[in-house]
PDB file of C-alpha atoms in Angstrom:
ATOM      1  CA  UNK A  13    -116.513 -34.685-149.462  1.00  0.00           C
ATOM      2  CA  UNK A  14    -114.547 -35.888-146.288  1.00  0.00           C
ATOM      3  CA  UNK A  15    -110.492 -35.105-146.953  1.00  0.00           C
ATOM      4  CA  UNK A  16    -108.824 -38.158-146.709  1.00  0.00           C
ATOM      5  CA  UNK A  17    -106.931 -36.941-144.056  1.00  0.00           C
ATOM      6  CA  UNK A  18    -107.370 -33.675-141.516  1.00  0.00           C
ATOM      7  CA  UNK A  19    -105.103 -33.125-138.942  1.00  0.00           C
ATOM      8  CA  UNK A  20    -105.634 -29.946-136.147  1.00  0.00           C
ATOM      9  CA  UNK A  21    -103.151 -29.019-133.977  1.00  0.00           C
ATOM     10  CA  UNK A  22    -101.439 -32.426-133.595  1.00  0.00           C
ATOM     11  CA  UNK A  23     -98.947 -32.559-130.512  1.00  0.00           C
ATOM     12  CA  UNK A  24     -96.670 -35.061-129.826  1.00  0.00           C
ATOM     13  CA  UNK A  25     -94.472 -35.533-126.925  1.00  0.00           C
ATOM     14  CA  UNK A  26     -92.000 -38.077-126.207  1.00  0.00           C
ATOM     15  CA  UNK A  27     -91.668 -37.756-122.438  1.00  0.00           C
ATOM     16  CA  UNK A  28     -91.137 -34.002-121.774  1.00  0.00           C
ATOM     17  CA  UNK A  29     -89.821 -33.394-125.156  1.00  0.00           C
ATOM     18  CA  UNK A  30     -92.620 -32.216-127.667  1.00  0.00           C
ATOM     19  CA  UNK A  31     -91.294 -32.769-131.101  1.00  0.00           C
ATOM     20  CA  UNK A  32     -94.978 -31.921-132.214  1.00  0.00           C
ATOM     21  CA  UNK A  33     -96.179 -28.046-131.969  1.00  0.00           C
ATOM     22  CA  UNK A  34     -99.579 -27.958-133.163  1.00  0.00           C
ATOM     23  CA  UNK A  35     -99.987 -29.515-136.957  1.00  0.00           C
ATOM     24  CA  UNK A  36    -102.654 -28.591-139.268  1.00  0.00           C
ATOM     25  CA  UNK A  37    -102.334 -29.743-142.593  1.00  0.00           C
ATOM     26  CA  UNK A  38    -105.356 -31.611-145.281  1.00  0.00           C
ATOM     27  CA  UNK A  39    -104.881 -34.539-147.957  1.00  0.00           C
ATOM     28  CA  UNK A  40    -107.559 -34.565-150.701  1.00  0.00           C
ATOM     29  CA  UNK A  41    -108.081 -37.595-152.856  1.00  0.00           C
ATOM     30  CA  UNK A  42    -105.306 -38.009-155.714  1.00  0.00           C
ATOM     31  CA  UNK A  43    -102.852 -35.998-154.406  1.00  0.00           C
ATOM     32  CA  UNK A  44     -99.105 -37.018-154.246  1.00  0.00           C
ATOM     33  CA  UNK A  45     -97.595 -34.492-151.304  1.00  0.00           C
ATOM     34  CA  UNK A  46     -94.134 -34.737-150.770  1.00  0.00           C
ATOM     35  CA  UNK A  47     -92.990 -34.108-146.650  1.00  0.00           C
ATOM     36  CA  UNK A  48     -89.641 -32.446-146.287  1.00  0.00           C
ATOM     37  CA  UNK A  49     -87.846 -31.298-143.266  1.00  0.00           C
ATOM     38  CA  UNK A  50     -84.438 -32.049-141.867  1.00  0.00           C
ATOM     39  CA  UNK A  51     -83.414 -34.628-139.625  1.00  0.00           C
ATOM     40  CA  UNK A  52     -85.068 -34.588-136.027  1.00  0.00           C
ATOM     41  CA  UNK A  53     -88.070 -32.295-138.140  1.00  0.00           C
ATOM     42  CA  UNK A  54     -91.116 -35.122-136.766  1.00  0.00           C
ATOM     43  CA  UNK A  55     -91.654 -36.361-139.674  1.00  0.00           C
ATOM     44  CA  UNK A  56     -91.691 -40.098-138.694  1.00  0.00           C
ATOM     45  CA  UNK A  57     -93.289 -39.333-135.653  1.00  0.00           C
ATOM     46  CA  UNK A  58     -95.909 -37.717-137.591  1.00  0.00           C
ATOM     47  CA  UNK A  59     -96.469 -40.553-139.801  1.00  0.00           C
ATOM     48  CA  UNK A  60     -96.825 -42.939-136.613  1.00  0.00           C
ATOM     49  CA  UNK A  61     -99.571 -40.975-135.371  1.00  0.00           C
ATOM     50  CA  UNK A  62    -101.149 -40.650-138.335  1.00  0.00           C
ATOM     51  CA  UNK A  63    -100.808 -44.684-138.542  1.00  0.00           C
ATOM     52  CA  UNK A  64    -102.430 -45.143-135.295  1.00  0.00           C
ATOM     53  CA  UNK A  65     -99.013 -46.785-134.247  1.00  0.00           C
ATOM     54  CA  UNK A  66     -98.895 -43.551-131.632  1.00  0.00           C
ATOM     55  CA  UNK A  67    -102.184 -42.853-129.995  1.00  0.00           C
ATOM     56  CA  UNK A  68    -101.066 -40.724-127.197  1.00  0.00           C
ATOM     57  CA  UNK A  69    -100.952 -37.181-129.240  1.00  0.00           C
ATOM     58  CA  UNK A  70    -103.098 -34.453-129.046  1.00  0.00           C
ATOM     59  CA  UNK A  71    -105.318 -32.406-131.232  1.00  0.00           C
ATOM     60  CA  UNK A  72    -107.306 -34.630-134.177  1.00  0.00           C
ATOM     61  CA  UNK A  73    -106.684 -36.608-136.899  1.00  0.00           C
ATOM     62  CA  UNK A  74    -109.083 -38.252-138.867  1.00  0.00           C
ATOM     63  CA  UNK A  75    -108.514 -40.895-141.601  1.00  0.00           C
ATOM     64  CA  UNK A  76    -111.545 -40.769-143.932  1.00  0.00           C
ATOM     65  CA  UNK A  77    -113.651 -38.956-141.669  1.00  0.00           C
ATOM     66  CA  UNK A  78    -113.056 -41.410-139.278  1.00  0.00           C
ATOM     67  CA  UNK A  79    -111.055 -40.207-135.960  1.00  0.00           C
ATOM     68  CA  UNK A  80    -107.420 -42.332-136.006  1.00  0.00           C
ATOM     69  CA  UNK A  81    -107.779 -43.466-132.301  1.00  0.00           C
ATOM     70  CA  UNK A  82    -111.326 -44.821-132.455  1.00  0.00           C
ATOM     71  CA  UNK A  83    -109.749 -47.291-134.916  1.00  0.00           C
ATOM     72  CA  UNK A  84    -108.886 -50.757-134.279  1.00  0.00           C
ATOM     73  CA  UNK A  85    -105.482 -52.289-136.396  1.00  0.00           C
ATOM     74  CA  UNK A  86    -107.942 -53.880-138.866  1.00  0.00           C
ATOM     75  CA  UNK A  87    -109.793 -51.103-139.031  1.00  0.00           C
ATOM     76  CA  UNK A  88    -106.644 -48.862-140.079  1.00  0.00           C
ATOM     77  CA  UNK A  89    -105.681 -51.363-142.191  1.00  0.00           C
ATOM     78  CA  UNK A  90    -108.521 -51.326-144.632  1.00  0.00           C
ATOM     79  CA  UNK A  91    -108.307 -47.024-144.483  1.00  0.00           C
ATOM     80  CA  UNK A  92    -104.406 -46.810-144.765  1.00  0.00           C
ATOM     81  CA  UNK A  93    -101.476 -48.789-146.178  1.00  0.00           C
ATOM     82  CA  UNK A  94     -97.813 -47.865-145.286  1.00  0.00           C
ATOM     83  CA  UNK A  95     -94.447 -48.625-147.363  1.00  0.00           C
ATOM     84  CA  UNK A  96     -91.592 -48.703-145.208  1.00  0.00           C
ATOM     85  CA  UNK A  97     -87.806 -47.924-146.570  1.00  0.00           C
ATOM     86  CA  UNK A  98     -86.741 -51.251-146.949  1.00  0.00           C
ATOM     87  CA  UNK A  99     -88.432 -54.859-145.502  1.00  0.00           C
ATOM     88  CA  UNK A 100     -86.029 -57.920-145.158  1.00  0.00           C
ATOM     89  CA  UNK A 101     -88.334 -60.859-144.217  1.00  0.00           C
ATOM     90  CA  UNK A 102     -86.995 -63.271-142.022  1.00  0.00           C
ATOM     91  CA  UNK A 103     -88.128 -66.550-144.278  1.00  0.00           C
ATOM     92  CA  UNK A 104     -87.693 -66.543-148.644  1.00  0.00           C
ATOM     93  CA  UNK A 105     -90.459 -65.672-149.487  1.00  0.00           C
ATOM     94  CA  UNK A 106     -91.933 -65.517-153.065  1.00  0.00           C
ATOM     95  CA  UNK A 107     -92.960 -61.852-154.515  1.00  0.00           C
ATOM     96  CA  UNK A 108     -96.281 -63.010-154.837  1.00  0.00           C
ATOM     97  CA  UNK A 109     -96.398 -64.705-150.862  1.00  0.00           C
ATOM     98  CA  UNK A 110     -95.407 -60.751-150.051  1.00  0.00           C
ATOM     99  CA  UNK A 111     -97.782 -59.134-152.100  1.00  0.00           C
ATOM    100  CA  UNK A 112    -100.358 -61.260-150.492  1.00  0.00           C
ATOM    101  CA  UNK A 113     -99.466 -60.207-146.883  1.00  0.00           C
ATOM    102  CA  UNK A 114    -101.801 -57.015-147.701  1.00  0.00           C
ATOM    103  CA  UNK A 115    -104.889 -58.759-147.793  1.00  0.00           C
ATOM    104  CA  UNK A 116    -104.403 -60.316-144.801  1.00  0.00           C
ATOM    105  CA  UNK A 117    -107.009 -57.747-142.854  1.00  0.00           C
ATOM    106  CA  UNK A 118    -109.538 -59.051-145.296  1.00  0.00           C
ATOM    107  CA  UNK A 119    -109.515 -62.680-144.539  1.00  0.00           C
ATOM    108  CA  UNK A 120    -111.418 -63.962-141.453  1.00  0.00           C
ATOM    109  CA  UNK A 121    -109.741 -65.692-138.393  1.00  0.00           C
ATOM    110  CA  UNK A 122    -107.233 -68.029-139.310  1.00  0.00           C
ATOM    111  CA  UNK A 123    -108.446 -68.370-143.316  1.00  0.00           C
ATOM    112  CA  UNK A 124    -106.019 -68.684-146.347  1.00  0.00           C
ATOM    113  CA  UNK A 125    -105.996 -66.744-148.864  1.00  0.00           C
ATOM    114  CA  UNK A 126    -108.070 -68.134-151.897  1.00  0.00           C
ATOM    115  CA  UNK A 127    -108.643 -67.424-155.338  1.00  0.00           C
ATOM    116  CA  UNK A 128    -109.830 -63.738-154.357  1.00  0.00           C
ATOM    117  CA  UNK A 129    -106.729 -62.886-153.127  1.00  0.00           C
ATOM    118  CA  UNK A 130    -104.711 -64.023-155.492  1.00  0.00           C
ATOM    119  CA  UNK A 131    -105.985 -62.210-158.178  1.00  0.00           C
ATOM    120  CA  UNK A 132    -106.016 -59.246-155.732  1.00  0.00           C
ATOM    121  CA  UNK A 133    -102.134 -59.194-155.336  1.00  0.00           C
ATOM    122  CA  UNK A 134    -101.634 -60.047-158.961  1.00  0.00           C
ATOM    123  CA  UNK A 135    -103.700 -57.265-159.942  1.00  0.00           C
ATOM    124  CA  UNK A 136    -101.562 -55.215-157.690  1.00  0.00           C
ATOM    125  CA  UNK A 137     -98.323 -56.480-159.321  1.00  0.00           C
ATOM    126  CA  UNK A 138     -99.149 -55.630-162.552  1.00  0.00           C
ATOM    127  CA  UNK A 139    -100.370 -51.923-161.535  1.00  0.00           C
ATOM    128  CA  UNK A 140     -96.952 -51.375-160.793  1.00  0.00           C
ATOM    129  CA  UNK A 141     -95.412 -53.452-163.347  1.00  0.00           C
ATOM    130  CA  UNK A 142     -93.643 -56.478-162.177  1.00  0.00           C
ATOM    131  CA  UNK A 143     -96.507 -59.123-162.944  1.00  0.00           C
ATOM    132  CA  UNK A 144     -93.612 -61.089-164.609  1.00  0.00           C
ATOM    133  CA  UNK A 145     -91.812 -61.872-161.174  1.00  0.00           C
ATOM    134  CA  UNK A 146     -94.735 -63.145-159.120  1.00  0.00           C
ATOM    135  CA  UNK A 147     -92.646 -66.258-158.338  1.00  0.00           C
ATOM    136  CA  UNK A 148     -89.138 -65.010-158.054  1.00  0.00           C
ATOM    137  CA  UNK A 149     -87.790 -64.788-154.455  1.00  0.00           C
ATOM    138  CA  UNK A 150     -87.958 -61.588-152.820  1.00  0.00           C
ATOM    139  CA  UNK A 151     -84.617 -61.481-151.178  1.00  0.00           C
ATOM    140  CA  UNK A 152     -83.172 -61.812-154.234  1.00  0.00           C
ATOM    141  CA  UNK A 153     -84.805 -58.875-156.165  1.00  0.00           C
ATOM    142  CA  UNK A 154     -82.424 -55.403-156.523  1.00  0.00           C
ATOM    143  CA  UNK A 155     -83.239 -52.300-154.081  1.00  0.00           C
ATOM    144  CA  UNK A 156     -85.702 -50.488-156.796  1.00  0.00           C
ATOM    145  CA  UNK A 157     -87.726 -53.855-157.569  1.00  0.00           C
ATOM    146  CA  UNK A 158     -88.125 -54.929-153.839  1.00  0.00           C
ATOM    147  CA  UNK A 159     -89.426 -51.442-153.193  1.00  0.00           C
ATOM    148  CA  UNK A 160     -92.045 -51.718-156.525  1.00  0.00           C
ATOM    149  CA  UNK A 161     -93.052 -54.985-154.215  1.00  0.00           C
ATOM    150  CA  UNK A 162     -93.549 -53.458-151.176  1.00  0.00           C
ATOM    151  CA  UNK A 163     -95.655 -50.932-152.875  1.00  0.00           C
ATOM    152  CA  UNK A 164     -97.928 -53.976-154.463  1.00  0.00           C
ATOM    153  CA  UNK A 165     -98.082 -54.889-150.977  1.00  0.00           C
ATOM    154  CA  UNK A 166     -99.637 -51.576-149.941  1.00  0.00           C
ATOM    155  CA  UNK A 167    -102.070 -51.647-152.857  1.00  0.00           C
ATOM    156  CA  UNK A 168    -103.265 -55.203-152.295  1.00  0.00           C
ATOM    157  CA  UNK A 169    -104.473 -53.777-149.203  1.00  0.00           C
ATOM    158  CA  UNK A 170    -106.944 -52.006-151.499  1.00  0.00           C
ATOM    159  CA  UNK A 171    -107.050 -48.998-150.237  1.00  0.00           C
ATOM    160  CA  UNK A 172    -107.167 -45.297-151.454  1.00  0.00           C
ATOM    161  CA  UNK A 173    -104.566 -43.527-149.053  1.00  0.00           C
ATOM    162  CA  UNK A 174    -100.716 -44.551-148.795  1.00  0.00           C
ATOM    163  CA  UNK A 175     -98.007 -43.213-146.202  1.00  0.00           C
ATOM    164  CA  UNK A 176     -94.031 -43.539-147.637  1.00  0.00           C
ATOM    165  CA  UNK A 177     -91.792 -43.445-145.231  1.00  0.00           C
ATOM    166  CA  UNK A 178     -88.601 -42.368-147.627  1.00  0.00           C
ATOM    167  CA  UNK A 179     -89.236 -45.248-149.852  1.00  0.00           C
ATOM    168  CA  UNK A 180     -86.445 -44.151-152.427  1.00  0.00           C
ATOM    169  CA  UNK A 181     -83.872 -44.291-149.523  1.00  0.00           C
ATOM    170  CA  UNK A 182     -81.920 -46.792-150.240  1.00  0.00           C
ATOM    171  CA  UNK A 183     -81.942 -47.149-153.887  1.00  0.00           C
ATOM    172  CA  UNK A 184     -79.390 -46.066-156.807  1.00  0.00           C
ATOM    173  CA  UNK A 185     -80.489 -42.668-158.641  1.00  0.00           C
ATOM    174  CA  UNK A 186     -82.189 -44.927-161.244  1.00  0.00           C
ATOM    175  CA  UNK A 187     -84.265 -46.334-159.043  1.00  0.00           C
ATOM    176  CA  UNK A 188     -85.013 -43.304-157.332  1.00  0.00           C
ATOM    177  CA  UNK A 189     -86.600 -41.904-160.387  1.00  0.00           C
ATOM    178  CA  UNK A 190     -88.222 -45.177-161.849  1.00  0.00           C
ATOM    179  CA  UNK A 191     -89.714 -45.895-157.846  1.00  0.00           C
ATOM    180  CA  UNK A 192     -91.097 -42.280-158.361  1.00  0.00           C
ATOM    181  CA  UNK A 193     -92.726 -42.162-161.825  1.00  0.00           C
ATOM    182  CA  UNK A 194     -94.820 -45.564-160.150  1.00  0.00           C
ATOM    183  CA  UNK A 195     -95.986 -43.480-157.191  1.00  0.00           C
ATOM    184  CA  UNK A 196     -96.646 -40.130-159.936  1.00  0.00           C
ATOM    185  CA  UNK A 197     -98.849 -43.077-161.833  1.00  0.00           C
ATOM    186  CA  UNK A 198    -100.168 -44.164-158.753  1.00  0.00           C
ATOM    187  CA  UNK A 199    -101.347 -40.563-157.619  1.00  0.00           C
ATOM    188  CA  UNK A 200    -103.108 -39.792-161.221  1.00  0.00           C
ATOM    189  CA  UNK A 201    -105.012 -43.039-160.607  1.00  0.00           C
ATOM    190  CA  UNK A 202    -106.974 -41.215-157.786  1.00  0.00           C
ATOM    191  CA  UNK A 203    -104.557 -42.356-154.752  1.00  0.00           C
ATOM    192  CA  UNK A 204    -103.996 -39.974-152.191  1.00  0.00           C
ATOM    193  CA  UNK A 205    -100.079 -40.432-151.436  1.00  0.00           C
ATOM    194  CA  UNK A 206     -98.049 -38.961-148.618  1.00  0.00           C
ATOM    195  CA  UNK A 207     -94.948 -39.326-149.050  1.00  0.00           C
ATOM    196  CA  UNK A 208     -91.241 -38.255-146.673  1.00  0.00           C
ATOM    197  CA  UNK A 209     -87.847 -37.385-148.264  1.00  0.00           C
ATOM    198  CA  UNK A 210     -84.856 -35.905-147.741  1.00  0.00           C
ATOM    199  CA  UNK A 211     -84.577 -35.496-151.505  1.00  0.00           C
ATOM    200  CA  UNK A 212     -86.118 -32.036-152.526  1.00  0.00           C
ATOM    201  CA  UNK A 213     -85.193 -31.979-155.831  1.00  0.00           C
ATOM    202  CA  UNK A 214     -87.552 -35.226-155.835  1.00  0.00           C
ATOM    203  CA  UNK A 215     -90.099 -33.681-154.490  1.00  0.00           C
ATOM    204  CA  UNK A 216     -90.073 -30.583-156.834  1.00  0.00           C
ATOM    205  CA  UNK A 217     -90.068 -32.675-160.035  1.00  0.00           C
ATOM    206  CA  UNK A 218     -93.105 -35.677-158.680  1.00  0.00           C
ATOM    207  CA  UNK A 219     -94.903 -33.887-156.021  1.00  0.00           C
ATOM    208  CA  UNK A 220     -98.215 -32.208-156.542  1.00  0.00           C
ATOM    209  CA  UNK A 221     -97.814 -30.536-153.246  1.00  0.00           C
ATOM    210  CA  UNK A 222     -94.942 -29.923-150.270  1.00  0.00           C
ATOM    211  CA  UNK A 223     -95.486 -29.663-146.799  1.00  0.00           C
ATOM    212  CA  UNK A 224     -92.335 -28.545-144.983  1.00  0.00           C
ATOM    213  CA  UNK A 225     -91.868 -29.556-141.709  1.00  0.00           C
ATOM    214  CA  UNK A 226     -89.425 -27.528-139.207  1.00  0.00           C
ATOM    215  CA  UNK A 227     -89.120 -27.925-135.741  1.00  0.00           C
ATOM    216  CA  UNK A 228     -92.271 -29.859-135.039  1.00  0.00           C
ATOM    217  CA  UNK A 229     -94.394 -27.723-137.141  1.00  0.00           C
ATOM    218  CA  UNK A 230     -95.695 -26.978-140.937  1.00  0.00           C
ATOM    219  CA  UNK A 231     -93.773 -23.377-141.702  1.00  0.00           C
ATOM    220  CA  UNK A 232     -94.706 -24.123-146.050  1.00  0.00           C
ATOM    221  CA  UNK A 233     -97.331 -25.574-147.665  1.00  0.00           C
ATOM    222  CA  UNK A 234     -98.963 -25.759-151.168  1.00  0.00           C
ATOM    223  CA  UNK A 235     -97.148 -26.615-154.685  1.00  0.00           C
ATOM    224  CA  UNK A 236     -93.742 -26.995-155.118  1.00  0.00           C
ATOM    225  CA  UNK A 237     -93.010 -23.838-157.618  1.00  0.00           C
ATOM    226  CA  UNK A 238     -94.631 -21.797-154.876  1.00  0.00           C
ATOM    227  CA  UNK A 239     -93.015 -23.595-151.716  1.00  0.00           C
ATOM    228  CA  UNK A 240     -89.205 -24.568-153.287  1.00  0.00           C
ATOM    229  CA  UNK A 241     -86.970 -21.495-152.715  1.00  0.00           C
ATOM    230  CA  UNK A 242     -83.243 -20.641-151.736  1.00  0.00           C
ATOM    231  CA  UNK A 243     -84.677 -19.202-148.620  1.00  0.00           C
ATOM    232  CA  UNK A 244     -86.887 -22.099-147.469  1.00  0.00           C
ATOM    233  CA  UNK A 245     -83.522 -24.657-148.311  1.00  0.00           C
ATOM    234  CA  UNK A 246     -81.223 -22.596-146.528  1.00  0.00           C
ATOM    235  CA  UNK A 247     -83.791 -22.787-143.378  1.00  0.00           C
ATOM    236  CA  UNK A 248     -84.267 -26.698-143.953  1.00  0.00           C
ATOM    237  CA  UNK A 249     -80.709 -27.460-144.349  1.00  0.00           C
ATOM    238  CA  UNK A 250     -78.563 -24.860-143.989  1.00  0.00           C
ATOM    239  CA  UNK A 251     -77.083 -24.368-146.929  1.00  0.00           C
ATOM    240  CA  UNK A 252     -77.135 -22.267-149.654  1.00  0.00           C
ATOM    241  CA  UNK A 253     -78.837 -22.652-153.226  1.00  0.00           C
ATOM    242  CA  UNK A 254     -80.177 -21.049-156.816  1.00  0.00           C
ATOM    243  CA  UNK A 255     -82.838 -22.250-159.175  1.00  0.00           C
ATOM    244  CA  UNK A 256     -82.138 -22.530-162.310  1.00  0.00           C
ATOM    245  CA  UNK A 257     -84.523 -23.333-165.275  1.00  0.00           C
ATOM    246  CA  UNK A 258     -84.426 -25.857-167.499  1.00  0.00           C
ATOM    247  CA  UNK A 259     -86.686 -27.567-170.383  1.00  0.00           C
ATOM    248  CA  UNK A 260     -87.427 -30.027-168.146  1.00  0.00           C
ATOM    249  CA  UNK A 261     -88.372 -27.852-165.043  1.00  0.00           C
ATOM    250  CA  UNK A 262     -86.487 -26.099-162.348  1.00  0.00           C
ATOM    251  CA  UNK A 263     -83.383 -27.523-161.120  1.00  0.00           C
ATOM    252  CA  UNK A 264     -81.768 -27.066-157.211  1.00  0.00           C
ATOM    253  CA  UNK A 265     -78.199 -25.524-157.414  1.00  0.00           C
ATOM    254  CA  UNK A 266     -76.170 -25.999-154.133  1.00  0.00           C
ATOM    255  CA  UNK A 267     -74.002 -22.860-153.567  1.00  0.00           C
ATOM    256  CA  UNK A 268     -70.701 -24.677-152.250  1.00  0.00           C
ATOM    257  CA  UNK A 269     -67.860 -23.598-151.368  1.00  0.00           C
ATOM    258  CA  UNK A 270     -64.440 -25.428-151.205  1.00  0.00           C
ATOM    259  CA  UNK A 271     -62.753 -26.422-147.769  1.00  0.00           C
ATOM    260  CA  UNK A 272     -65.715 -24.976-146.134  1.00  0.00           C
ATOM    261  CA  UNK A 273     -65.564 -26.461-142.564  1.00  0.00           C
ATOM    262  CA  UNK A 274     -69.912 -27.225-142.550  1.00  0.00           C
ATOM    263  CA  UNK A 275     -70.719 -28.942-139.270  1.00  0.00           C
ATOM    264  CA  UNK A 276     -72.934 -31.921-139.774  1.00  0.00           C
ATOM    265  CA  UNK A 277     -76.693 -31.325-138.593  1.00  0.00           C
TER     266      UNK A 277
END
């Protein structure tokens, strides 16, 4: 069976400045993986070519056995959904009127969507459970339930393999962790998830698997108890940490120090 995604020796340059140095890295179906790396790492470049959204990299990727560039926006669309950090439409528009924008690549020419649709997005609702608020506004939701939307939206799309661009962002540590046991659910359904965040502790306690991302390349890969560790923070971040053990799994300790005068990265 095809991985859902294979990328070889991805390179990406923006002018004369490659941020990409040759990634290799496979998704398999119903995986959650977790991409960590500092600011400036690639990982939102990475996730634009793997989007199609930047077609001028080298190397291979294929999406579903199918190579990313040979694929037209429709055709990505019915392969790949993305959720972005945060979406503030321009006109107030209903939950279910946003849900619905993912089954837009389905419907031919200038069509409505009809009866199939609609029970498409409100299937999609209820998978992440806010079927009750298909007809409250979406501007008018809180951080945590606009994201839950935005993740319908990706699933109304219907298919198997979504890209997060740091979708817990922006949203109060309740949130965070409410956002995340959807996606956990989401993963254990048989979706292949890949996901960005600046949050590591996240990722140790959702992810299945972490792919670290340093300077352009992959320099860890493979579960978080064997990736997480006080050496591969301190490289990441630059700062110091411990693990510690607790009953509900291992916790990140930041080693501060008062007055320390710690440039910002």
């Amino acid at each position: 069976m095809n991985p859902m995604i294979e990328a070889k020796n991805v390179r990406f340059s923006y002018g004369k400045n490659e941020v990409l140095h040759g990634v290799d890295f496979t998704a398999g179906e119903g995986q959650l993986i977790a991409v960590l790396g500092p600011n400036g790492a690639g990982k939102s470049t990475l996730f634009r070519c793997l989007l199609g959204l930047y077609r001028s990299y080298r190397g291979s990727i294929t999406i579903a056995g199918r190579e990313g560039k040979s694929l037209s926006p429709r055709e990505m669309a019915a392969l790949v959904a993305y959720i972005p950090q945060t979406h503030t439409p321009t006109f107030h528009y209903t939950v279910l009127e946003m849900v619905l924008m993912g089954t837009t690549h389905q419907v031919r020419g200038l069509q409505s969507p009809g009866e199939r649709e609609l029970g498409i997005a409100r299937e999609a609702l209820a998978q992440v459970g806010i079927a009750g608020m298909e007809r409250r506004s979406y501007g008018q939701l809180s951080g945590g339930e606009q994201q839950l939307v935005l993740i319908a939206r990706a699933l109304a799309q219907q298919t198997r393999l979504l890209i997060m661009d740091e979708p817990t962002s922006s949203l109060d540590y309740g949130n965070q962790l409410r956002v995340m046991q959807r996606v956990k659910t989401l993963a254990r359904q048989g979706y292949t998830i890949l996901l960005s965040s600046h949050n590591p502790q996240q990722a140790l306690l959702f992810a299945d698997r972490i792919l670290a991302l340093h300077d352009g390349v992959i320099c860890a890969d493979g579960t978080p108890e064997e990736v997480i560790s006080p050496a591969l923070l301190e490289k990441l971040y630059h700062i110091k940490t411990r693990l510690a053990e607790a009953e509900e799994g291992r916790l990140i300790v930041p080693m501060l120090k008062e007055d320390a005068d710690v440039p910002l990265e």
